CSV table of C-alpha atoms and ligand atoms in Angstrom, one decimal:
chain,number,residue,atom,x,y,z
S,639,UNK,CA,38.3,95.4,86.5
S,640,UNK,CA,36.9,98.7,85.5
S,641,UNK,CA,39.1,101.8,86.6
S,642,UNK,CA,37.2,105.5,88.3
S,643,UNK,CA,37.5,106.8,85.1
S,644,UNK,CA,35.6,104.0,83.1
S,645,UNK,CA,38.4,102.4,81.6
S,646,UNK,CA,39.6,99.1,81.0
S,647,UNK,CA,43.2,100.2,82.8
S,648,UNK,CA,44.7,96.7,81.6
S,649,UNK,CA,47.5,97.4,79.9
S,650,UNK,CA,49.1,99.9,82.4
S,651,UNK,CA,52.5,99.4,83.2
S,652,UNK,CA,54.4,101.9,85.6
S,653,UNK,CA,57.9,100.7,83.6
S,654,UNK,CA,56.4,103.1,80.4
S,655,UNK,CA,56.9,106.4,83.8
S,656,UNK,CA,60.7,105.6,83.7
S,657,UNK,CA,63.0,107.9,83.2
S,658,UNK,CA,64.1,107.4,79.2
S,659,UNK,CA,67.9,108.3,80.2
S,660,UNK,CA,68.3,105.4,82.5
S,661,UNK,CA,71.9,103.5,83.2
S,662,UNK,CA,71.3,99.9,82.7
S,663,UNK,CA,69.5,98.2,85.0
S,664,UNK,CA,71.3,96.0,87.6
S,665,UNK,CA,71.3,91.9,87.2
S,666,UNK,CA,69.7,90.1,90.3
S,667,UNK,CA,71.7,88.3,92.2
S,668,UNK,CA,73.0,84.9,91.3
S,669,UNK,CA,74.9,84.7,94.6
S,670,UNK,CA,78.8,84.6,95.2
S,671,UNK,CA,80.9,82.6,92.9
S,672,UNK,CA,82.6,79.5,94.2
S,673,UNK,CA,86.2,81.6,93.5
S,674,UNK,CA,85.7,85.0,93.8
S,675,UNK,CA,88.3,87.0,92.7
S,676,UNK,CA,86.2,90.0,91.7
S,677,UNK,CA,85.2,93.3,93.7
S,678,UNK,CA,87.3,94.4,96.4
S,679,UNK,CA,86.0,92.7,99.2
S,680,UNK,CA,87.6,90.9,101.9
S,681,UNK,CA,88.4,87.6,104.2
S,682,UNK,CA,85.8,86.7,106.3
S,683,UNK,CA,87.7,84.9,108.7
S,684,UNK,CA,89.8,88.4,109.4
S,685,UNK,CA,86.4,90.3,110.6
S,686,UNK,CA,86.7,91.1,114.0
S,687,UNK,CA,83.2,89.9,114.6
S,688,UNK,CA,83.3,89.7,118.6
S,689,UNK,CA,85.3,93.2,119.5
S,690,UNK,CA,82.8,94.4,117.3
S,691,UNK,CA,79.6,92.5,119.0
S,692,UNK,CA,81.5,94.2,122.2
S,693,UNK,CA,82.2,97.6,120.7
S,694,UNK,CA,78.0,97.6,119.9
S,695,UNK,CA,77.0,96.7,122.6
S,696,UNK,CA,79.2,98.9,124.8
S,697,UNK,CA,78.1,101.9,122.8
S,698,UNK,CA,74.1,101.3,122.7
S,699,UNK,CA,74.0,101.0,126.3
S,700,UNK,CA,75.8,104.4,126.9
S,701,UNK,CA,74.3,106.0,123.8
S,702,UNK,CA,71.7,104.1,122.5
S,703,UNK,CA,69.2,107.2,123.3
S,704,UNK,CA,71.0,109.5,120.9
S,705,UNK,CA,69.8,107.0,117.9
S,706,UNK,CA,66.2,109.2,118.5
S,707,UNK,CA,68.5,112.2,116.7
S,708,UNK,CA,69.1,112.3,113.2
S,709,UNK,CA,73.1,112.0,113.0
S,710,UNK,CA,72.8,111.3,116.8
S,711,UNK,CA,72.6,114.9,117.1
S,712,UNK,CA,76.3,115.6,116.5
S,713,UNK,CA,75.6,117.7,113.5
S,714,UNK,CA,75.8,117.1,109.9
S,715,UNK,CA,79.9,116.1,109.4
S,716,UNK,CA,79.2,112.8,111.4
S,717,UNK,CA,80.0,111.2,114.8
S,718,UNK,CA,82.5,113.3,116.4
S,719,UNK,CA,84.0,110.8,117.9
S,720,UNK,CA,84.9,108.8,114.4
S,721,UNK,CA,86.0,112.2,113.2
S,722,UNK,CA,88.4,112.7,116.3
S,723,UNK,CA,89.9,109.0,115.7
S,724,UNK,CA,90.4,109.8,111.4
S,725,UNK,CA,92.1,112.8,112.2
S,726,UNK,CA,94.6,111.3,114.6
S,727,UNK,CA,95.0,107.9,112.5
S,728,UNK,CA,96.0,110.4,109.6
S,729,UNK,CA,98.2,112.7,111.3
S,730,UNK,CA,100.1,109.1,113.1
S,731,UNK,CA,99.9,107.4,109.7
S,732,UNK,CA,100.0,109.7,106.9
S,733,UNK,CA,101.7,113.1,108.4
S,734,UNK,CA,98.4,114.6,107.7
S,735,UNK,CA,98.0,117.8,110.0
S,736,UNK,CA,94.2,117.9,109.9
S,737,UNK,CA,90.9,119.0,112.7
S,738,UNK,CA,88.1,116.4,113.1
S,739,UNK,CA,86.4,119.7,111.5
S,740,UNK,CA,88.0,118.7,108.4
S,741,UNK,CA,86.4,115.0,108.1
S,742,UNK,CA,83.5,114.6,106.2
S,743,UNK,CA,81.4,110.7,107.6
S,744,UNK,CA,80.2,108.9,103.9
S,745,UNK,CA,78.3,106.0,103.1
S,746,UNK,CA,81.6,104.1,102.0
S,747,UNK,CA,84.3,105.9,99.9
S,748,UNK,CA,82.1,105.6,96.7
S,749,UNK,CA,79.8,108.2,98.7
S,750,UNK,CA,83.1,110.7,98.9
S,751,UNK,CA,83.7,109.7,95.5
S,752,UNK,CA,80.1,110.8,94.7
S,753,UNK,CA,80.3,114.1,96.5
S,754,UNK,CA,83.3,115.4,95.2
S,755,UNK,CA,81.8,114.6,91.7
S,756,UNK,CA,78.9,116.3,92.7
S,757,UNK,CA,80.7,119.0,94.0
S,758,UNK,CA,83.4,119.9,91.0
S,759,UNK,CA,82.0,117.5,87.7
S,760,UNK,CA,79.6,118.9,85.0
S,761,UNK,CA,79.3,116.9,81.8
S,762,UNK,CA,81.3,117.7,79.3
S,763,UNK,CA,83.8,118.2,81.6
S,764,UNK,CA,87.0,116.2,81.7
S,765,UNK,CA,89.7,114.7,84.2
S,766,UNK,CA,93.0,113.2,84.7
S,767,UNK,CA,92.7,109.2,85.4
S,768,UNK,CA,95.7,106.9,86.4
S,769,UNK,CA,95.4,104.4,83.1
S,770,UNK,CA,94.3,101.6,85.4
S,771,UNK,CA,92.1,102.5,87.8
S,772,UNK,CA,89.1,102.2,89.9
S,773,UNK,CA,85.8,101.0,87.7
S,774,UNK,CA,83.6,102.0,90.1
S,775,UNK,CA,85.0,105.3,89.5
S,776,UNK,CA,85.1,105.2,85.9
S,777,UNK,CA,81.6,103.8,85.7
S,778,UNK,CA,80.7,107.2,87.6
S,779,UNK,CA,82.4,109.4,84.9
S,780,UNK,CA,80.8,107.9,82.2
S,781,UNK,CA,77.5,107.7,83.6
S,782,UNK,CA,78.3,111.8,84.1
S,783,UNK,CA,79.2,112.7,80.4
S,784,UNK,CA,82.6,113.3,82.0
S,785,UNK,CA,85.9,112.7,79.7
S,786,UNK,CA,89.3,110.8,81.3
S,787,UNK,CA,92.2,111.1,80.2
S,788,UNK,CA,94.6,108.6,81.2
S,789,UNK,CA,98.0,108.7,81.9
S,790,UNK,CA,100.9,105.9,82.2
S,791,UNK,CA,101.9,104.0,85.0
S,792,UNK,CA,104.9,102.4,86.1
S,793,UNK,CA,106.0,100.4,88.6
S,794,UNK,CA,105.9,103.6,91.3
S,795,UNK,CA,102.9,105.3,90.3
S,796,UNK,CA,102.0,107.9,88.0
S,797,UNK,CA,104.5,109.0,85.1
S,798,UNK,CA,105.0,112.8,86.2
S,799,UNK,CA,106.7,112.9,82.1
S,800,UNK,CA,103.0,111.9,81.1
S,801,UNK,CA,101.3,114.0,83.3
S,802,UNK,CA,102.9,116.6,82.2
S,803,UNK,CA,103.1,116.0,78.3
S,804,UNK,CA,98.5,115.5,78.9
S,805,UNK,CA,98.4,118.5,80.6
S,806,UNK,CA,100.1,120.3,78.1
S,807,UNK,CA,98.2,118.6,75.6
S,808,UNK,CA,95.4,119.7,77.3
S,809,UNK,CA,96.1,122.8,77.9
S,810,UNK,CA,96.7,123.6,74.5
S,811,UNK,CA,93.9,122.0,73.5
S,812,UNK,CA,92.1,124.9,75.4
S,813,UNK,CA,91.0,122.0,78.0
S,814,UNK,CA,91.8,122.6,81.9
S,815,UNK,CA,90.8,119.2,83.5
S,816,UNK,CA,88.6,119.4,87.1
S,817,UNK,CA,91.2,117.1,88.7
S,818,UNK,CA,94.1,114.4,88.7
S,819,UNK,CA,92.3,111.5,90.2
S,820,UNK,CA,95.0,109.0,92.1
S,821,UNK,CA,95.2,106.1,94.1
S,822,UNK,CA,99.6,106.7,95.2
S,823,UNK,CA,99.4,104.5,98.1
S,824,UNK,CA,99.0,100.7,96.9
S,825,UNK,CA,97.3,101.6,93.5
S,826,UNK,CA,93.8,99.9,92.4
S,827,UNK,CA,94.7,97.9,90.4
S,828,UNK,CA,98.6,97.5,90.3
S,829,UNK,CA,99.7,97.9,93.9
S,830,UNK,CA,101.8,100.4,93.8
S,831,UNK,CA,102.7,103.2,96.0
S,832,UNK,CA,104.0,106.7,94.4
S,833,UNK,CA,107.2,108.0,96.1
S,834,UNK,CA,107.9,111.1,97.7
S,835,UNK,CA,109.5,112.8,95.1
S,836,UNK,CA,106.5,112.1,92.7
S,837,UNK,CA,103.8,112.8,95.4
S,838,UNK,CA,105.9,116.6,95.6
S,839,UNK,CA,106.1,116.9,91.5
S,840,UNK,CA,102.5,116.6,91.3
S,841,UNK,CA,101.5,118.9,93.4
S,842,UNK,CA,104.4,121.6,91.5
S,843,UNK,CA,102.1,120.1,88.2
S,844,UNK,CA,99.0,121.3,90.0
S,845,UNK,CA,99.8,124.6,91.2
S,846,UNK,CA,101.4,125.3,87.4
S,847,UNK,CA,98.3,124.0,85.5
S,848,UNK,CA,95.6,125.1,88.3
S,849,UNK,CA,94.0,121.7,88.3
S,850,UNK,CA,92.8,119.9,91.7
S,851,UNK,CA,94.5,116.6,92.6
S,852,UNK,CA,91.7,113.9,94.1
S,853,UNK,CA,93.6,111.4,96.1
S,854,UNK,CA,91.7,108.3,96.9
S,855,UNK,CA,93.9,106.7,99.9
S,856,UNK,CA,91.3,103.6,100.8
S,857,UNK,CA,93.9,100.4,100.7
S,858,UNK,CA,97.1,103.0,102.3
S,859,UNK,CA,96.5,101.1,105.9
S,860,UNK,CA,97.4,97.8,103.8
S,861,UNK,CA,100.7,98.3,102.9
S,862,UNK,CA,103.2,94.8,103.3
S,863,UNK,CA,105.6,97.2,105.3
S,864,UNK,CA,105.9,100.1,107.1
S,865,UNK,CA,106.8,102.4,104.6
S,866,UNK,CA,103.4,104.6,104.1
S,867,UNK,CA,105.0,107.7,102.4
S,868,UNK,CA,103.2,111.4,103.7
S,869,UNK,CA,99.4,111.3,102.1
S,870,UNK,CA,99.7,114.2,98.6
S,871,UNK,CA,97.0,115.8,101.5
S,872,UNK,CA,99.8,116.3,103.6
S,873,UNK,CA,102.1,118.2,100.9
S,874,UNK,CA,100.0,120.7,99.7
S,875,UNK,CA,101.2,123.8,101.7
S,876,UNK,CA,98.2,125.6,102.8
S,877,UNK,CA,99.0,129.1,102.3
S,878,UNK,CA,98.2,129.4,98.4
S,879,UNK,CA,95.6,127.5,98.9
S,880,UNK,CA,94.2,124.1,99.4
S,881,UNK,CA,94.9,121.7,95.9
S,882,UNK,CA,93.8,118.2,97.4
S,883,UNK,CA,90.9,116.5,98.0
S,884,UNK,CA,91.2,113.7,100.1
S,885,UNK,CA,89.4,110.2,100.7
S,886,UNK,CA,89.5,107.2,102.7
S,887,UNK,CA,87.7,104.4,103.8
S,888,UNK,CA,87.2,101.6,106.9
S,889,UNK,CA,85.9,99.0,104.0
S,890,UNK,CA,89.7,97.3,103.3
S,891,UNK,CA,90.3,98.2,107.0
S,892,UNK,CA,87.7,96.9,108.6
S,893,UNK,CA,84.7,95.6,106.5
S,894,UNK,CA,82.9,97.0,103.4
S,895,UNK,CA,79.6,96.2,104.7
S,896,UNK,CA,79.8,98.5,107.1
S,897,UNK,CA,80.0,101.3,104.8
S,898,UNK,CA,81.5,103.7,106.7
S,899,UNK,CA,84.1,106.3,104.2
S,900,UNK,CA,84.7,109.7,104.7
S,901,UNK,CA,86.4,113.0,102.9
S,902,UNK,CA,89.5,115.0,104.3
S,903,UNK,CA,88.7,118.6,102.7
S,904,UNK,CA,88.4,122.3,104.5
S,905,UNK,CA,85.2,123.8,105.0
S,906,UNK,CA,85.2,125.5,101.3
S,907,UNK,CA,84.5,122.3,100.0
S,908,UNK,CA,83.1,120.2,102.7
S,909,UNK,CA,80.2,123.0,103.5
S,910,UNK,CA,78.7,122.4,100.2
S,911,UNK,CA,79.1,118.6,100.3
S,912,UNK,CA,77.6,118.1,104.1
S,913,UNK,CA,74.7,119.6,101.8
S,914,UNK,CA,74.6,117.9,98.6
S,915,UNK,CA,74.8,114.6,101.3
S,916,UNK,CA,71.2,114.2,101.5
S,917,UNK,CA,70.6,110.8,102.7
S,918,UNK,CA,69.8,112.0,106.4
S,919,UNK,CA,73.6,111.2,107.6
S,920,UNK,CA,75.5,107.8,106.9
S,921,UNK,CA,74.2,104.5,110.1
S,922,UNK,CA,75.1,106.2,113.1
S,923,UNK,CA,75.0,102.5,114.9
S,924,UNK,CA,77.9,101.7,112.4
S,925,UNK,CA,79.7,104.8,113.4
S,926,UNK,CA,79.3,104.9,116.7
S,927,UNK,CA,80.5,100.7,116.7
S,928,UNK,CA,83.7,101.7,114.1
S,929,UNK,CA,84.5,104.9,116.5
S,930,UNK,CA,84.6,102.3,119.8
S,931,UNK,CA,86.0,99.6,118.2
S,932,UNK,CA,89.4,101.7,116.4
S,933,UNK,CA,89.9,103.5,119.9
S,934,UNK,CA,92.3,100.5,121.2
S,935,UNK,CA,92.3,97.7,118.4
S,936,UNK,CA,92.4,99.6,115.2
S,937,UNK,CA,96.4,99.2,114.8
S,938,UNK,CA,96.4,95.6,115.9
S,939,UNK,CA,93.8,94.7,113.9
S,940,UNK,CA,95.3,96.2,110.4
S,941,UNK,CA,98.4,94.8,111.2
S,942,UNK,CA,97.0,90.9,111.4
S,943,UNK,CA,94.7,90.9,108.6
S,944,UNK,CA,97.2,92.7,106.6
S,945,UNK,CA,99.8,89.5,107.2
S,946,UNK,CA,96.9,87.4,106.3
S,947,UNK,CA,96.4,89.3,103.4
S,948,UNK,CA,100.1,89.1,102.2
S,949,UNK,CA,100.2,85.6,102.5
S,950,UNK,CA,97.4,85.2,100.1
S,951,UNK,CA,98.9,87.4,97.7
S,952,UNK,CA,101.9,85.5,98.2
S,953,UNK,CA,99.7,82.1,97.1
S,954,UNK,CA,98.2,83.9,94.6
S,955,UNK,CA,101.5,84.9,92.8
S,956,UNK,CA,103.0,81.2,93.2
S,957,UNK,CA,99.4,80.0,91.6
S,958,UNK,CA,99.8,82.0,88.7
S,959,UNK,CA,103.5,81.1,87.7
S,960,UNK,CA,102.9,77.6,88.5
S,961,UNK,CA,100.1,77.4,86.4
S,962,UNK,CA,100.3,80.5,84.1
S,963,UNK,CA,104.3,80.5,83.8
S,964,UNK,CA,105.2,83.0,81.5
S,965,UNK,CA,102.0,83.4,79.9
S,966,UNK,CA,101.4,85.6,82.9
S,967,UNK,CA,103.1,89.3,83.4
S,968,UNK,CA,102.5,90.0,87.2
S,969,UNK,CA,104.2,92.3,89.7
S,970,UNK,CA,104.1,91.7,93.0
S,971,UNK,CA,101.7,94.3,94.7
S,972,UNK,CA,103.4,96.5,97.6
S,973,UNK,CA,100.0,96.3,99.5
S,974,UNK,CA,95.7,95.3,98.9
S,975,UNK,CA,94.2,93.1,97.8
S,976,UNK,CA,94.6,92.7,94.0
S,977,UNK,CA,97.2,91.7,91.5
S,978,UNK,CA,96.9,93.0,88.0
S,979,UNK,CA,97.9,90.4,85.5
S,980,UNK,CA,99.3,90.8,81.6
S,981,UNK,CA,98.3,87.5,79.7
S,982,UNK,CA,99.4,86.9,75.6
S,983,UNK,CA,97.9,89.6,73.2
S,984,UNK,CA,95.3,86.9,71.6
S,985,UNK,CA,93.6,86.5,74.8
S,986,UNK,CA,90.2,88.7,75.3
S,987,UNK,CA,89.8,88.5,78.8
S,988,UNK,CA,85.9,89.6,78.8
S,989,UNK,CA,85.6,86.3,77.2
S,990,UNK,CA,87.9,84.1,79.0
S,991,UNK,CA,85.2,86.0,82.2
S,992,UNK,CA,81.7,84.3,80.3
S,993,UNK,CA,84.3,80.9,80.3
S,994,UNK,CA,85.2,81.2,83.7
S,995,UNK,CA,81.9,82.2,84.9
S,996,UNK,CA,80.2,79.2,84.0
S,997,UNK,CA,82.6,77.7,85.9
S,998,UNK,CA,82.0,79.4,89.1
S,999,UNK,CA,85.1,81.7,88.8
S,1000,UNK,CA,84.8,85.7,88.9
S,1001,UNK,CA,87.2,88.3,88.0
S,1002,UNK,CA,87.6,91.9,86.5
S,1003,UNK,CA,88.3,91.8,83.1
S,1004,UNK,CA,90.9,95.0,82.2
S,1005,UNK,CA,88.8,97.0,80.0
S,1006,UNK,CA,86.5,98.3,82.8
S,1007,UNK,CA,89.0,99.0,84.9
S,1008,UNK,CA,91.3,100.9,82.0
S,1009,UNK,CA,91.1,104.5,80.3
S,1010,UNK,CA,91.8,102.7,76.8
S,1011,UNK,CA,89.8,99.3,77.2
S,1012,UNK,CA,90.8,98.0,73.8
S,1013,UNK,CA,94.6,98.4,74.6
S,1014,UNK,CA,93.6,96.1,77.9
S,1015,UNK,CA,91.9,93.7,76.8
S,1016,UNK,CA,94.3,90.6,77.2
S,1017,UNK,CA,94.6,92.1,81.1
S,1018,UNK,CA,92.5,91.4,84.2
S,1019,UNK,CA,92.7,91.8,88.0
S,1020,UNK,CA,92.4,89.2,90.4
S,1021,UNK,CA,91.2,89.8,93.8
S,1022,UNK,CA,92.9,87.8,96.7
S,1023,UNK,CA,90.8,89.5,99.7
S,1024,UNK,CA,88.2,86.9,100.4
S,1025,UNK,CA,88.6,83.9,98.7
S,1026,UNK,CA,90.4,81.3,101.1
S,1027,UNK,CA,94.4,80.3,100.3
S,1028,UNK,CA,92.6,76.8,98.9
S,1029,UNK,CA,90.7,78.4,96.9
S,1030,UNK,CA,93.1,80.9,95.5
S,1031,UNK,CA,95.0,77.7,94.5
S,1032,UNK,CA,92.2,75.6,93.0
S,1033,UNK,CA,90.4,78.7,91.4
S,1034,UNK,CA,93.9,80.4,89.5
S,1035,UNK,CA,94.3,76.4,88.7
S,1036,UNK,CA,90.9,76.0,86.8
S,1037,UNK,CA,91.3,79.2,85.5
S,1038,UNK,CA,94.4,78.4,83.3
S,1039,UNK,CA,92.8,75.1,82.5
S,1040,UNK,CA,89.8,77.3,81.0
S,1041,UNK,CA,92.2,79.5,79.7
S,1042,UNK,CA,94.2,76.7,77.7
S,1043,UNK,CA,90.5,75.3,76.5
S,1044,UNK,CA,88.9,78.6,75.1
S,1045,UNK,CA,92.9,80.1,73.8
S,1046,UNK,CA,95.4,77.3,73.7
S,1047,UNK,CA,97.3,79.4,76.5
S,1048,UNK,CA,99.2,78.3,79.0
S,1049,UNK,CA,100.5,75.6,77.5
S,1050,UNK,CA,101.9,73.7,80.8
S,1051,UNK,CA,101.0,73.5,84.4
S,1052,UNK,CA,104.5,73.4,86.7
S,1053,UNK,CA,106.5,71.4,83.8
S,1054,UNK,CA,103.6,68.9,82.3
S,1055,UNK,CA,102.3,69.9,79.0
S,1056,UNK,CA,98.2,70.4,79.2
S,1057,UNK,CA,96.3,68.2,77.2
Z,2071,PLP,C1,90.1,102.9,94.8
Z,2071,PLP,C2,88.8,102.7,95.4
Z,2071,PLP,N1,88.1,103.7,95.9
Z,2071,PLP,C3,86.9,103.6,96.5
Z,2071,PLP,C4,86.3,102.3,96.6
Z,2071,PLP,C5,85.0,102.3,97.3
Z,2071,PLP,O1,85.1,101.6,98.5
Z,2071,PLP,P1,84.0,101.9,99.7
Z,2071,PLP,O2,82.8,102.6,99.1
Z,2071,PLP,O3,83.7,100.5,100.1
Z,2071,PLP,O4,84.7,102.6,100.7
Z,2071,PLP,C6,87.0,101.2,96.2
Z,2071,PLP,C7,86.4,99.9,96.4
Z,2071,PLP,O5,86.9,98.8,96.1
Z,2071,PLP,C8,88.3,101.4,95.6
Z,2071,PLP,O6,89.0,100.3,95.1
């Protein structure tokens, strides 16, 4: 075929118009592994699939029309409603004194997490990271030209002595970092939650080295018991002037598919990310469901799927030191759906994940979820949120087997030495 222009346009591919400074491209899908013990998403069978058919319905037929408005007319923050029910839930829940005014509706937390980047990150720049942490939020960072810093954790949370000892560092260094980012409330990945007296230190550390704390709160509604310290949110006195930036999430509440986050700021901050948000406003059919469906059910339903979710961590922790025994360090998780797991120094877990894989078993290897991947190699976090307590058992079970294959570690299953 001849082109308008009288030539031969074979040859033309759009792919030579991309952008040169592209991430890597995703991988299609291969669908979901038979054990999947990756990503942070959760059981099935603990979707609250009729109240939610109900809650839809019930809400189309009495506002249904609004759909014909962009953000069903109730301006750009999000459904008032949703806003109304995240400020109370945080005031009940996590002593945080907050106006539906102060609730920004995202596309998931990884919107919020995107907003507040947008809002504060420039490359070059450089923050505070927990050591282990979120790789989605890492991945963001790097993709930004931001530097991390991490510092150590411990069995409650951030070491306020290494906090301290980077920002001084730092500071001396002529470096004043945009924020502490921190998970204190079941930590991503150890499952932690940071106590009072730390939550109080960090803010003192704020205030003394003028950097903004981002606390990202999404798993704080799972916590084994009833012991959900105030939100850092709630600490920061107001008078001096706001230090935290706040972030939640119905995704390890009620489902991630629903995408449906949001950001706890005042209007300083939130103004200016209402407009850097400008996807048009996040489903209004999924707010308007989430806002019916948490008005009566919200606090019942955390509560079951959170003792489902404990007895699969339970499993999961039985799995690994029957199979595992000592070759595994593990702590018990105060919350979530994850447990972060030490295996022997000679073990590189990014390849014991190509082993695996082929096997139909998925996990997160520790380097993309660590500020210093070489130091975390031999570490990896297992998900327990949606695979089924069978297939926590058979999955952790295969995994060692792979394990003792491709390293020669674990050496026995129970008492029986592996062939
Ligand atoms: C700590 C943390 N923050 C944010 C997110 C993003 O969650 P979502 O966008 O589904 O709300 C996740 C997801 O697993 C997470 O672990």
């Amino acid at each position: 075929m001849v082109g308008r222009t009288g030539q031969n346009p074979v040859g033309f591919d759009y792919t030579a118009a991309f952008r040169t400074d592209l991430p890597p491209a995703a991988q299609p899908s291969s669908g979901m592994p038979a054990f999947n013990f990756t990503g942070g998403n959760m059981d099935p069978m603990q979707i609250p699939v009729a109240k939610l058919i109900a809650a839809i319905r019930t809400v189309l037929e009495r506002d249904g029309q609004n759909l014909a408005f962009y953000n069903v007319g109730t301006g750009p923050l999000g459904y008032r409603p949703l806003r109304e029910f995240v400020a109370g839930v945080l005031k009940r829940k996590a002593a945080m004194d907050i106006s539906p005014d102060e609730v920004l509706i995202t596309s998931g937390s990884l919107q919020s997490i995107d907003l507040i980047n947008q809002l504060m990150l420039s490359a070059g720049d450089t923050i505070i990271i927990e050591e282990a942490t979120y790789g989605g939020a890492l991945d963001r960072l790097t993709a930004m030209g931001v530097d991390y810093v991490g510092v150590e954790l411990d069995g409650d949370g951030i070491c306020m002595r290494s906090l301290e000892t980077t920002l001084k560092r730092l500071k001396d260094e002529g470096v004043t970092p945009k924020y502490i980012y921190t998970i204190p409330t079941v930590q991503n990945p150890t499952g932690s939650v940071m106590p009072l007296d730390r939550r109080k230190r960090m803010l003192e550390l704020a205030d003394e080295y003028c950097v903004a704390i981002f606390e990202d709160d999404c798993y704080a509604d799972l916590l084994w018991k009833d012991e959900r310290p105030p939100a850092i949110y709630a600490l920061d006195a107001q008078e001096s002037g706001r230090r935290v930036l706040y972030c939640g999430s119905f995704s390890k509440t009620v489902a991630p598919a629903l995408r449906i986050g949001y950001v706890v700021a005042d209007w300083a901050a939130l103004g200016h990310m209402a407009a850097l948000k400008t996807d048009g406003g996040t489903s209004a059919l999924a707010q308007m469901t989430l806002a019916e469906f948490c008005q009566n059910k919200f606090d019942d339903h955390v509560a079951t799927s959170t003792a489902a979710l404990k007895e699969k961590h339970d499993v999961m922790l039985e799995a690994l030191s029957e199979e595992f025994g000592t070759a595994a360090e593990v702590t018990a998780a105060k919350g979530g759906i994850f447990l972060w797991v030490k295996l022997p120094d000679a073990i590189d877990t990014s390849a014991l994940f190509q082993a695996a894989g082929a096997e139909g078993i998925a996990f997160n290897p520790g380097p993309a979820w660590t500020a210093d991947g070489a130091a975390n190699k031999s570490k990896m976090r297992l998900c327990f949120g949606s695979a089924s307590k069978d297939e926590i058992r058979t999955g952790v079970a295969k995994l060692a087997k792979i394990c003792h294959h491709e390293f020669g570690v674990p050496i026995r299953s129970g008492n029986v030495e592996r062939d």
